[in-house]
XYZ file of C-alpha atoms in Angstrom:
675
model
C -3.754 -56.086 -7.048
C -3.698 -57.100 -10.656
C -1.597 -54.802 -12.806
C -3.189 -53.526 -15.987
C -0.394 -51.201 -17.123
C 2.523 -49.381 -15.570
C 1.228 -47.217 -12.726
C -2.279 -48.651 -12.783
C -4.120 -51.773 -11.637
C -7.273 -53.395 -10.233
C -7.930 -54.564 -6.695
C -10.837 -55.410 -4.413
C -12.936 -52.496 -3.171
C -12.926 -52.330 0.663
C -16.430 -50.834 0.798
C -18.604 -53.527 -0.778
C -18.389 -57.250 -1.223
C -16.127 -57.492 -4.234
C -15.263 -61.074 -5.259
C -14.160 -59.760 -8.615
C -11.698 -56.813 -8.396
C -13.495 -53.585 -9.338
C -11.355 -50.857 -7.737
C -9.165 -48.995 -10.202
C -5.930 -47.755 -8.594
C -3.723 -45.297 -10.504
C -0.557 -43.402 -9.600
C -0.379 -40.222 -11.653
C 2.088 -37.389 -10.996
C 2.887 -39.040 -7.654
C -0.784 -38.870 -6.636
C -2.799 -41.980 -5.726
C -6.154 -42.087 -7.490
C -8.915 -44.626 -6.733
C -12.210 -45.312 -8.508
C -14.731 -48.026 -7.718
C -16.465 -49.412 -10.797
C -19.412 -50.364 -8.547
C -19.917 -46.620 -7.908
C -18.851 -46.616 -4.280
C -18.220 -43.013 -3.174
C -14.543 -42.162 -3.395
C -14.554 -40.664 0.111
C -15.836 -43.961 1.489
C -13.138 -45.857 -0.344
C -10.391 -43.566 1.036
C -11.797 -43.733 4.575
C -11.921 -47.520 4.447
C -8.364 -47.756 3.127
C -7.196 -45.351 5.842
C -8.890 -47.442 8.517
C -7.014 -50.469 7.247
C -3.808 -48.348 7.242
C -3.539 -48.883 3.528
C -3.823 -45.180 2.556
C -0.470 -43.290 2.376
C -0.646 -40.222 4.641
C 2.697 -38.398 4.305
C 5.309 -40.722 3.004
C 5.419 -38.933 -0.312
C 5.414 -35.194 -0.947
C 2.940 -33.613 -3.323
C 4.141 -33.143 -6.887
C 6.603 -30.310 -7.477
C 9.845 -31.339 -9.090
C 9.241 -34.995 -9.860
C 11.343 -36.257 -6.927
C 10.222 -37.833 -3.676
C 10.631 -35.606 -0.613
C 10.210 -36.358 3.061
C 8.064 -34.247 5.358
C 10.154 -32.862 8.201
C 7.737 -30.370 9.793
C 4.174 -29.141 9.601
C 2.832 -25.744 10.672
C -0.854 -25.360 11.500
C -2.608 -22.187 10.383
C -5.716 -21.735 12.514
C -8.472 -19.163 12.435
C -9.212 -16.810 15.323
C -11.592 -19.492 16.682
C -8.801 -22.059 16.800
C -10.105 -24.211 13.925
C -7.493 -25.552 11.521
C -7.647 -23.738 8.195
C -4.658 -25.286 6.415
C -1.126 -26.522 6.948
C 2.220 -25.504 5.557
C 4.431 -28.559 5.081
C 8.236 -28.389 5.105
C 10.160 -31.051 3.202
C 13.629 -32.368 2.842
C 15.247 -31.445 0.509
C 14.071 -27.961 1.478
C 10.715 -27.040 0.069
C 7.255 -25.966 1.178
C 3.689 -26.777 0.169
C 0.258 -26.060 1.599
C -2.500 -28.587 2.161
C -6.043 -28.567 3.549
C -8.263 -31.195 5.071
C -10.500 -33.107 2.666
C -13.259 -33.673 5.259
C -12.583 -37.402 5.458
C -9.409 -37.437 7.501
C -7.164 -36.881 4.485
C -5.454 -33.961 2.766
C -5.834 -32.022 -0.440
C -2.613 -30.366 -1.586
C -4.070 -27.013 -2.522
C -5.798 -24.042 -0.910
C -8.810 -23.958 -3.175
C -11.658 -21.999 -1.551
C -9.459 -21.352 1.523
C -9.010 -17.861 2.942
C -5.376 -17.768 4.213
C -4.692 -16.360 7.676
C -1.614 -15.295 9.648
C 0.419 -17.930 11.455
C -0.415 -18.314 15.180
C -3.471 -16.071 14.762
C -5.322 -17.324 17.914
C -2.334 -16.439 20.112
C -1.996 -13.044 18.431
C -5.676 -12.301 18.989
C -5.562 -13.359 22.631
C -2.366 -11.452 23.474
C -2.310 -8.206 25.448
C -2.868 -5.383 22.917
C 0.041 -3.510 24.509
C 2.481 -6.259 23.608
C 4.650 -5.790 20.545
C 3.905 -8.134 17.647
C 6.968 -9.438 15.802
C 6.421 -10.217 12.124
C 9.024 -12.501 10.577
C 9.376 -14.221 7.225
C 8.851 -17.889 8.160
C 7.057 -20.152 10.588
C 10.349 -21.469 11.991
C 11.355 -17.935 12.996
C 7.947 -17.235 14.530
C 8.178 -20.424 16.604
C 11.675 -19.425 17.757
C 10.420 -16.069 19.036
C 7.270 -17.633 20.548
C 9.459 -20.037 22.515
C 11.040 -16.951 24.093
C 7.686 -15.572 25.192
C 7.201 -13.072 22.350
C 4.062 -12.610 20.270
C 5.195 -13.545 16.782
C 3.592 -14.300 13.445
C 4.305 -14.658 9.742
C 2.381 -14.887 6.529
C 2.124 -18.149 4.598
C 4.103 -19.053 1.494
C 7.143 -16.886 2.248
C 8.424 -13.577 0.898
C 6.328 -11.683 -1.599
C 3.032 -13.313 -0.568
C 1.752 -10.755 1.939
C -1.909 -9.855 1.461
C -3.419 -6.517 2.420
C -6.163 -8.363 4.324
C -3.657 -9.664 6.865
C -3.254 -6.133 8.237
C -6.666 -6.198 9.922
C -5.438 -8.739 12.491
C -2.780 -6.171 13.492
C -5.082 -3.175 13.856
C -4.059 -0.947 16.747
C -0.955 -3.019 17.519
C 2.695 -2.037 17.790
C 4.486 -4.033 15.100
C 8.177 -4.732 14.491
C 9.062 -6.288 11.127
C 12.260 -8.353 10.963
C 13.214 -9.007 7.322
C 15.597 -11.676 6.115
C 18.847 -10.098 4.977
C 18.295 -10.357 1.241
C 16.463 -8.376 -1.381
C 13.255 -10.467 -1.403
C 13.138 -10.174 2.376
C 13.496 -6.395 2.294
C 10.833 -6.068 -0.386
C 8.511 -8.285 1.668
C 9.060 -6.128 4.754
C 8.249 -2.937 2.857
C 5.031 -4.492 1.524
C 3.984 -5.309 5.104
C 4.888 -1.809 6.268
C 2.797 -0.185 3.516
C -0.268 -2.296 4.346
C -0.045 -1.347 8.039
C -0.026 2.403 7.446
C -3.112 3.825 9.159
C -3.987 0.411 10.590
C -1.377 -0.443 13.212
C -0.608 1.907 16.074
C 3.012 1.818 14.919
C 4.996 -0.263 12.488
C 8.681 -0.194 11.603
C 11.297 -2.307 9.905
C 14.382 -3.258 11.911
C 17.425 -4.670 10.151
C 19.405 -6.638 12.700
C 23.012 -5.425 13.031
C 25.636 -7.901 11.888
C 23.132 -10.282 10.293
C 24.828 -12.340 7.593
C 23.706 -12.086 3.987
C 20.558 -14.205 3.440
C 20.340 -14.736 7.207
C 17.158 -14.570 9.307
C 16.313 -13.815 12.930
C 16.882 -17.455 13.921
C 20.429 -17.235 12.572
C 20.926 -14.005 14.501
C 19.648 -15.538 17.742
C 22.216 -18.335 17.418
C 24.817 -15.780 18.579
C 22.594 -13.308 20.455
C 20.006 -13.334 23.209
C 16.404 -12.185 23.267
C 17.561 -9.228 25.372
C 19.931 -8.328 22.549
C 16.991 -8.515 20.170
C 14.868 -6.247 22.349
C 17.722 -3.765 22.653
C 18.345 -3.743 18.900
C 14.661 -3.134 18.265
C 13.979 -0.793 21.150
C 11.487 1.898 20.161
C 13.050 4.292 22.690
C 16.797 4.610 21.969
C 19.077 5.721 24.761
C 18.923 9.477 25.174
C 21.463 11.956 26.512
C 20.768 14.579 29.081
C 21.541 17.916 27.436
C 23.355 19.331 30.476
C 25.519 16.208 30.745
C 26.168 16.196 27.015
C 27.474 19.762 27.194
C 29.981 18.706 29.842
C 31.293 15.666 27.974
C 34.645 15.700 26.198
C 34.150 14.024 22.848
C 36.901 13.045 20.407
C 37.302 15.034 17.228
C 36.457 13.228 13.984
C 39.306 11.290 12.443
C 40.275 13.031 9.224
C 41.598 11.357 6.112
C 41.984 14.779 4.437
C 41.742 17.512 7.127
C 38.919 19.929 6.459
C 37.750 17.964 3.433
C 37.287 14.194 4.060
C 36.331 13.098 7.583
C 35.548 9.621 8.866
C 32.197 8.439 7.562
C 30.695 8.336 4.081
C 31.578 10.939 1.451
C 30.020 11.118 -2.013
C 32.195 12.572 -4.790
C 30.100 13.174 -7.911
C 30.832 14.518 -11.370
C 30.177 13.982 -15.063
C 31.840 10.973 -16.711
C 35.454 11.611 -17.792
C 35.603 14.941 -15.934
C 38.421 13.983 -13.574
C 36.757 12.827 -10.348
C 38.677 9.531 -10.392
C 41.930 11.495 -10.520
C 40.811 13.548 -7.499
C 40.046 10.387 -5.498
C 43.256 8.634 -6.540
C 45.319 11.667 -5.515
C 43.616 11.640 -2.105
C 44.350 7.929 -1.643
C 47.991 8.435 -2.599
C 48.317 11.397 -0.238
C 47.093 9.201 2.646
C 49.474 6.382 1.666
C 52.415 8.786 1.503
C 51.414 10.972 4.429
C 51.939 13.885 2.042
C 49.859 16.749 0.647
C 46.434 16.105 -0.771
C 45.616 18.085 -3.929
C 48.980 19.874 -3.464
C 47.563 21.876 -0.544
C 46.464 19.842 2.508
C 48.889 17.971 4.763
C 47.549 14.550 5.782
C 48.559 11.842 8.265
C 49.907 8.624 6.816
C 47.808 5.490 6.777
C 46.751 2.579 4.610
C 44.337 3.169 1.737
C 42.311 1.029 -0.672
C 41.315 2.233 -4.147
C 38.735 0.171 -6.061
C 38.805 1.404 -9.656
C 35.852 -0.631 -10.880
C 35.587 1.226 -14.204
C 39.246 0.542 -15.005
C 41.385 -2.510 -15.573
C 44.849 -3.366 -14.314
C 46.585 -1.619 -17.224
C 44.687 1.653 -16.802
C 45.190 1.622 -13.038
C 48.905 1.219 -13.641
C 48.911 4.111 -16.127
C 47.092 6.392 -13.675
C 49.472 5.534 -10.868
C 52.508 6.115 -13.055
C 51.280 9.550 -14.050
C 50.536 10.660 -10.489
C 53.503 8.995 -8.760
C 56.039 9.840 -11.457
C 59.602 9.187 -10.339
C 58.697 9.462 -6.648
C 58.804 6.645 -4.091
C 56.428 3.754 -4.559
C 53.261 4.000 -2.404
C 53.546 0.782 -0.377
C 50.535 1.602 1.808
C 48.107 1.930 -1.117
C 46.345 -1.139 -2.497
C 44.253 -1.089 -5.651
C 41.867 -3.461 -7.388
C 39.786 -3.256 -10.569
C 37.346 -6.056 -9.648
C 35.239 -6.425 -6.516
C 31.933 -8.206 -5.793
C 28.822 -6.140 -5.241
C 27.851 -5.376 -1.670
C 25.075 -7.982 -1.621
C 27.240 -10.591 -3.338
C 30.028 -10.712 -0.771
C 31.461 -7.237 -1.359
C 30.673 -5.974 2.140
C 32.246 -9.025 3.740
C 35.310 -8.587 1.518
C 35.671 -4.960 2.660
C 35.418 -6.024 6.303
C 38.045 -8.726 5.745
C 40.407 -6.222 4.095
C 39.982 -3.795 6.990
C 40.691 -6.621 9.454
C 43.972 -7.252 7.650
C 44.886 -3.543 7.458
C 44.396 -1.990 10.913
C 46.116 1.261 9.849
C 43.532 1.934 7.147
C 42.265 5.526 6.955
C 40.639 5.722 3.510
C 38.683 3.470 1.116
C 37.635 4.676 -2.349
C 34.768 2.934 -4.204
C 34.884 4.009 -7.849
C 32.045 3.907 -8.806
C 28.920 3.479 -6.661
C 26.961 2.025 -9.574
C 29.453 -0.826 -9.920
C 29.439 -1.927 -6.284
C 26.004 -1.217 -4.837
C 23.367 -3.914 -4.684
C 21.280 -4.173 -7.826
C 17.785 -2.877 -7.008
C 14.914 -5.073 -8.167
C 12.545 -3.798 -10.796
C 9.760 -1.659 -9.427
C 11.487 -1.109 -6.088
C 11.529 2.192 -4.218
C 14.654 4.008 -5.484
C 14.971 6.254 -2.433
C 14.710 3.338 -0.015
C 17.200 1.250 -1.989
C 19.744 4.100 -2.204
C 19.386 4.975 1.473
C 19.560 1.364 2.631
C 22.689 0.584 0.611
C 24.435 3.826 1.592
C 23.670 3.343 5.281
C 25.376 -0.048 5.245
C 28.545 1.524 3.867
C 28.288 4.425 6.321
C 27.818 2.003 9.225
C 31.033 0.221 8.225
C 32.904 3.538 8.035
C 31.580 4.659 11.425
C 32.357 1.354 13.148
C 35.932 1.296 11.793
C 36.531 5.080 12.134
C 37.654 5.378 8.532
C 36.636 7.537 5.591
C 34.902 5.881 2.633
C 34.538 7.857 -0.589
C 32.023 6.613 -3.151
C 32.270 8.100 -6.631
C 29.033 8.705 -8.484
C 27.844 10.445 -11.641
C 25.893 13.669 -12.005
C 22.953 14.261 -14.292
C 23.219 15.549 -17.834
C 23.075 19.359 -17.956
C 19.592 20.785 -18.320
C 18.830 22.411 -21.644
C 19.179 26.144 -21.359
C 20.604 26.249 -17.863
C 21.685 24.413 -14.764
C 20.221 23.386 -11.443
C 20.276 25.902 -8.609
C 21.565 23.457 -5.976
C 24.622 21.371 -6.797
C 23.236 18.506 -4.665
C 20.408 18.151 -7.182
C 22.984 17.300 -9.842
C 23.846 13.966 -8.200
C 22.358 11.142 -10.268
C 19.490 9.080 -8.885
C 17.287 9.711 -5.874
C 18.333 11.835 -2.913
C 18.694 8.690 -0.797
C 22.449 8.489 -1.370
C 23.161 12.117 -0.513
C 20.773 11.962 2.463
C 22.720 9.087 4.027
C 26.169 10.541 3.300
C 28.100 12.644 5.793
C 29.647 14.840 3.090
C 29.010 15.536 -0.584
C 31.528 16.877 -3.094
C 30.476 17.775 -6.636
C 33.057 18.427 -9.349
C 31.946 20.795 -12.101
C 34.007 21.491 -15.195
C 33.329 22.584 -18.730
C 34.245 20.054 -21.360
C 37.605 21.016 -22.839
C 38.636 23.297 -19.968
C 41.503 22.342 -17.687
C 40.174 23.846 -14.480
C 37.010 23.143 -12.524
C 35.075 23.908 -9.362
C 34.696 21.607 -6.362
C 31.463 22.267 -4.442
C 31.376 20.794 -0.950
C 29.009 20.483 1.985
C 28.647 18.125 4.920
C 28.201 17.533 8.610
C 31.852 18.127 9.522
C 33.021 20.417 6.695
C 32.211 23.961 5.663
C 29.867 24.540 2.766
C 31.949 26.262 0.128
C 33.100 26.079 -3.473
C 36.805 25.927 -4.305
C 38.668 26.162 -7.570
C 40.358 23.004 -8.873
C 43.298 23.548 -11.183
C 44.805 20.920 -13.458
C 48.485 20.685 -14.202
C 50.004 17.902 -16.281
C 52.809 17.514 -13.746
C 50.867 17.654 -10.476
C 47.326 16.757 -11.686
C 44.598 18.409 -9.592
C 45.385 21.173 -7.098
C 42.938 22.822 -4.745
C 42.754 26.553 -5.341
C 40.974 29.481 -3.762
C 37.390 30.664 -3.903
C 35.433 29.381 -6.877
C 33.721 32.770 -7.192
C 37.077 34.435 -7.784
C 37.969 31.799 -10.344
C 34.608 32.293 -12.056
C 35.126 36.060 -12.288
C 38.573 35.568 -13.750
C 37.177 33.114 -16.310
C 34.410 35.501 -17.376
C 36.902 38.290 -17.919
C 39.235 36.013 -19.851
C 36.338 35.081 -22.120
C 35.672 38.770 -22.821
C 39.332 39.391 -23.670
C 39.414 36.314 -25.915
C 36.283 37.521 -27.730
C 37.734 41.026 -28.244
C 40.924 39.580 -29.679
C 38.898 37.294 -31.932
C 36.860 40.231 -33.254
C 40.174 42.063 -33.838
C 38.633 45.527 -33.818
C 36.930 47.836 -31.319
C 33.535 46.299 -30.600
C 30.286 47.321 -28.955
C 28.653 45.469 -26.055
C 25.975 44.229 -28.470
C 28.572 42.706 -30.777
C 30.303 41.105 -27.826
C 27.056 39.726 -26.416
C 26.434 37.941 -29.724
C 29.969 36.571 -29.718
C 29.658 35.368 -26.110
C 25.984 34.281 -26.321
C 25.200 36.354 -23.238
C 22.739 39.016 -22.206
C 23.807 42.416 -23.543
C 23.207 44.164 -20.206
C 25.402 41.622 -18.427
C 28.142 42.239 -20.976
C 27.787 46.020 -20.583
C 28.231 45.765 -16.822
C 31.228 43.472 -17.138
C 32.888 45.778 -19.713
C 32.359 48.772 -17.423
C 34.003 46.898 -14.548
C 36.904 45.774 -16.711
C 37.357 49.289 -18.052
C 37.399 50.618 -14.511
C 40.057 48.021 -13.657
C 41.987 48.892 -16.848
C 41.577 45.405 -18.279
C 40.006 46.647 -21.536
C 40.470 49.846 -23.526
C 37.564 52.142 -24.339
C 37.439 54.881 -26.986
C 34.823 56.769 -24.958
C 32.169 56.184 -27.648
C 30.998 52.714 -26.597
C 33.676 50.679 -28.362
C 36.033 48.403 -26.474
C 39.223 46.609 -27.433
C 41.676 44.281 -25.773
C 45.023 45.607 -24.500
C 48.152 44.916 -26.498
C 49.194 41.374 -25.586
C 52.653 40.832 -24.172
C 54.160 37.384 -24.038
C 54.529 36.377 -20.408
C 57.400 34.012 -21.108
C 59.363 36.711 -22.892
C 58.636 39.227 -20.120
C 60.005 36.821 -17.543
C 63.121 36.331 -19.672
C 63.716 40.029 -20.292
C 62.545 41.592 -17.063
C 63.592 38.885 -14.622
C 61.394 37.629 -11.823
C 58.063 39.537 -11.872
C 57.844 39.098 -8.091
C 54.865 38.783 -5.803
C 51.729 40.927 -6.146
C 52.673 44.538 -5.485
C 56.412 43.883 -5.995
C 58.178 43.837 -9.315
C 61.187 41.703 -8.339
C 64.564 42.159 -10.006
C 64.651 44.415 -13.059
C 66.381 41.955 -15.396
C 67.437 43.353 -18.760
C 66.678 46.952 -19.487
C 63.378 46.978 -21.320
C 60.495 49.270 -20.649
C 58.046 47.310 -18.513
C 55.491 49.983 -19.385
C 55.753 50.270 -23.160
C 57.452 47.011 -24.120
C 60.394 48.808 -25.789
C 63.880 47.477 -25.098
C 67.014 49.571 -24.704
C 67.898 49.052 -28.375
C 64.740 50.851 -29.426
C 62.930 47.766 -30.731
C 59.381 46.876 -29.698
C 58.670 43.421 -28.325
C 55.900 41.652 -30.230
C 53.290 39.383 -28.752
C 55.349 36.391 -29.841
C 58.333 37.576 -27.813
C 60.333 38.623 -30.895
C 61.469 42.248 -31.473
C 60.471 44.106 -34.593
C 62.422 47.022 -36.049
C 61.409 50.661 -35.530
C 60.574 50.986 -39.208
C 58.120 48.096 -39.056
C 56.185 49.379 -36.043
C 52.460 49.843 -36.620
C 51.257 53.424 -36.763
C 49.419 52.906 -33.480
C 52.654 52.235 -31.609
C 53.210 54.583 -28.694
C 55.847 57.260 -29.377
C 58.939 57.287 -27.234
C 58.325 60.395 -25.153
C 57.962 61.407 -21.546
C 54.206 61.059 -21.855
C 53.067 58.102 -19.814
C 52.018 55.135 -21.924
C 49.642 52.330 -20.945
C 51.089 50.515 -17.978
C 51.303 46.727 -18.095
C 50.806 45.203 -14.683
C 50.319 41.603 -13.627
C 47.001 40.041 -12.758
C 48.140 37.606 -10.059
C 46.583 34.373 -8.985
C 47.932 31.365 -7.089
C 48.759 28.166 -8.919
C 48.247 24.670 -7.523
C 51.583 24.731 -5.689
C 51.019 28.114 -4.091
C 53.308 29.903 -6.551
C 52.181 33.160 -8.174
C 51.107 33.136 -11.782
C 51.301 36.525 -13.493
C 49.482 37.381 -16.685
C 49.991 40.805 -18.330
C 47.201 43.371 -18.035
C 47.468 46.813 -19.587
C 46.536 49.716 -17.291
C 45.505 52.963 -18.960
C 47.353 56.190 -18.045
C 45.865 59.298 -16.558
C 44.473 57.911 -13.322
C 44.694 60.846 -10.859
C 44.678 58.729 -7.725
C 44.835 55.148 -6.639
C 42.152 53.556 -4.488
C 44.465 51.417 -2.346
C 48.070 51.182 -1.282
C 50.547 50.163 -3.961
C 54.308 50.152 -4.552
C 56.117 52.942 -6.300
C 57.846 51.772 -9.472
C 60.863 53.949 -8.826
C 61.720 53.865 -5.098
C 59.752 50.716 -4.201
C 58.149 52.597 -1.311
C 54.496 52.522 -0.323
C 52.181 54.620 -2.445
C 49.202 55.887 -0.426
C 45.768 56.457 -1.974
C 45.889 60.170 -1.168
C 49.022 60.852 -3.160
C 48.885 62.299 -6.673
C 50.691 60.178 -9.237
C 50.717 58.735 -12.644
C 50.271 55.005 -12.212
C 52.447 53.676 -9.359
C 54.835 56.635 -9.024
C 55.372 59.203 -6.285
C 55.276 62.861 -7.376
C 58.899 63.270 -6.314
C 60.059 60.056 -7.956
C 61.090 59.539 -11.540
C 61.651 56.433 -13.537
C 65.068 56.025 -15.099
C 65.070 57.096 -18.744
C 65.438 53.522 -19.903
C 62.495 52.473 -17.743
C 60.385 55.178 -19.425
C 61.452 53.966 -22.845
C 63.904 56.838 -23.485
C 67.449 56.462 -24.656
C 69.951 57.007 -21.840
């Protein structure tokens, strides 16, 4: 061949007598082009060169990246009649291309005018319709299953290339789809599943247990058998006989926090910066110490892992210092502010940590958004949430540990709130559907206390008060409904004090931004309970405030509900007048008799408003007492109480002025009189 320029030349045409070279030969983009100047058909030229073994068949790959690649395997795609439609060619380095016959014994590296078909279509068509068809992602996997006697197929060109027309070949069949363990593989499987709806007799996706990230069924079969595969994909899971199940003795769930956090997956949700991270950190510390979770629940000791993925090392240290204080260092708690996402090695890292810490009882993932796999654009949110959550739940179930994932709630709706606290959890319901338990923390911005709503498979559905203390952080309180009632009444008292004069329900409703009828009902209840004062003409005012700190100093220990403890210094617990005749002000400082306001109660035997204590439990179980003024003149009490004088039981049937037997008298000093 005589060279004309680089990559081109002239040679003798093999078709006609050609004493003078007339065949142009050109290599362009790694393709060999021939053209006879004597107008010999190109197909004849190629056929003649092939017959002389001068035409390159497969030594060089088709153009893709500009580098030569060697063919290592070919996969024939044949129609239902067995005729070859096209080939998929596998190269080294790894790559794939499709080619079709040119009609002259050669190949064209494209699928122009070719209708693609499923791999191994003739075998699929000829198979018993009752046999399960296994759809995998590549030809290599299909061949692996076929070698084991299964009916297997795949679509050409890999993930994301499924065509709706392929479904017709699977009409009326039972289909199992085995995706590769990566996001493109899962998306590909869902596309197949959607196209088979209403076409196949049944179709389902099976994710092989323990399959490594980016692995396929061939990788899985390297360590498992075909029987294992059939068992993992069995359409009829093992069932229990109900009578036998009733007789079985099953172990109780392993609790990280008894009655609150059981083994499995728990979602703890709340608004950003509302304190849910503190709740989770306290739980992890309680497990590490074997102490009391949220100051109330005794827990067994174990190892714990806290992943604070919204913090850094400095903030994690600051949180720990605040909660631990001067106590012993929690050696069984490990923390980290950085962790790979679940699909980027995070799941394997969790498994490795659990292998190294066999005493582990609790893992906290804070937050879910920072560790879950990133969903691709346009993907099904519910499927993605459920799939990711189930992987975490499976890990928790296999290791018999509790895993708490922290998540955010939605922004409050304008003009109200959702009726079901589960609907507040951000995103689709896939996460909450997969979880064993859901906790939702609600709190008003600026308030110290909150409400913890909870529901789950192993816990009661209830709402509990959460109380914040700068020394002990969060403590679990009693019923949230009781806390809510107390808060509503406190708001009324605060509004009355702000208005600073007897006010009508209408005026209060404006101040509180509430319905006037609701305010009327609440005022009536508070008046009945002697928590507000009424002039009988529709005006209400707050009772005279008494400083609780000063009362404790002057009167001694207020005692438990129904008991007034030791008397302390002699000051009238009823009127607030000490034994020197001075009145105690709201700031805890006495004012002289001459400076008393004209509304001050005279020092007589006439009963004055009685100040009692509205008791509630604090986070440590101690009793908090806030002063409440009870109006005089109640003829009877509605329940048993304690007499102020003799400390005996006061029955509802007995006549009395508040908390006093008919035959009992308070000491003069206790009534505010001079001795």
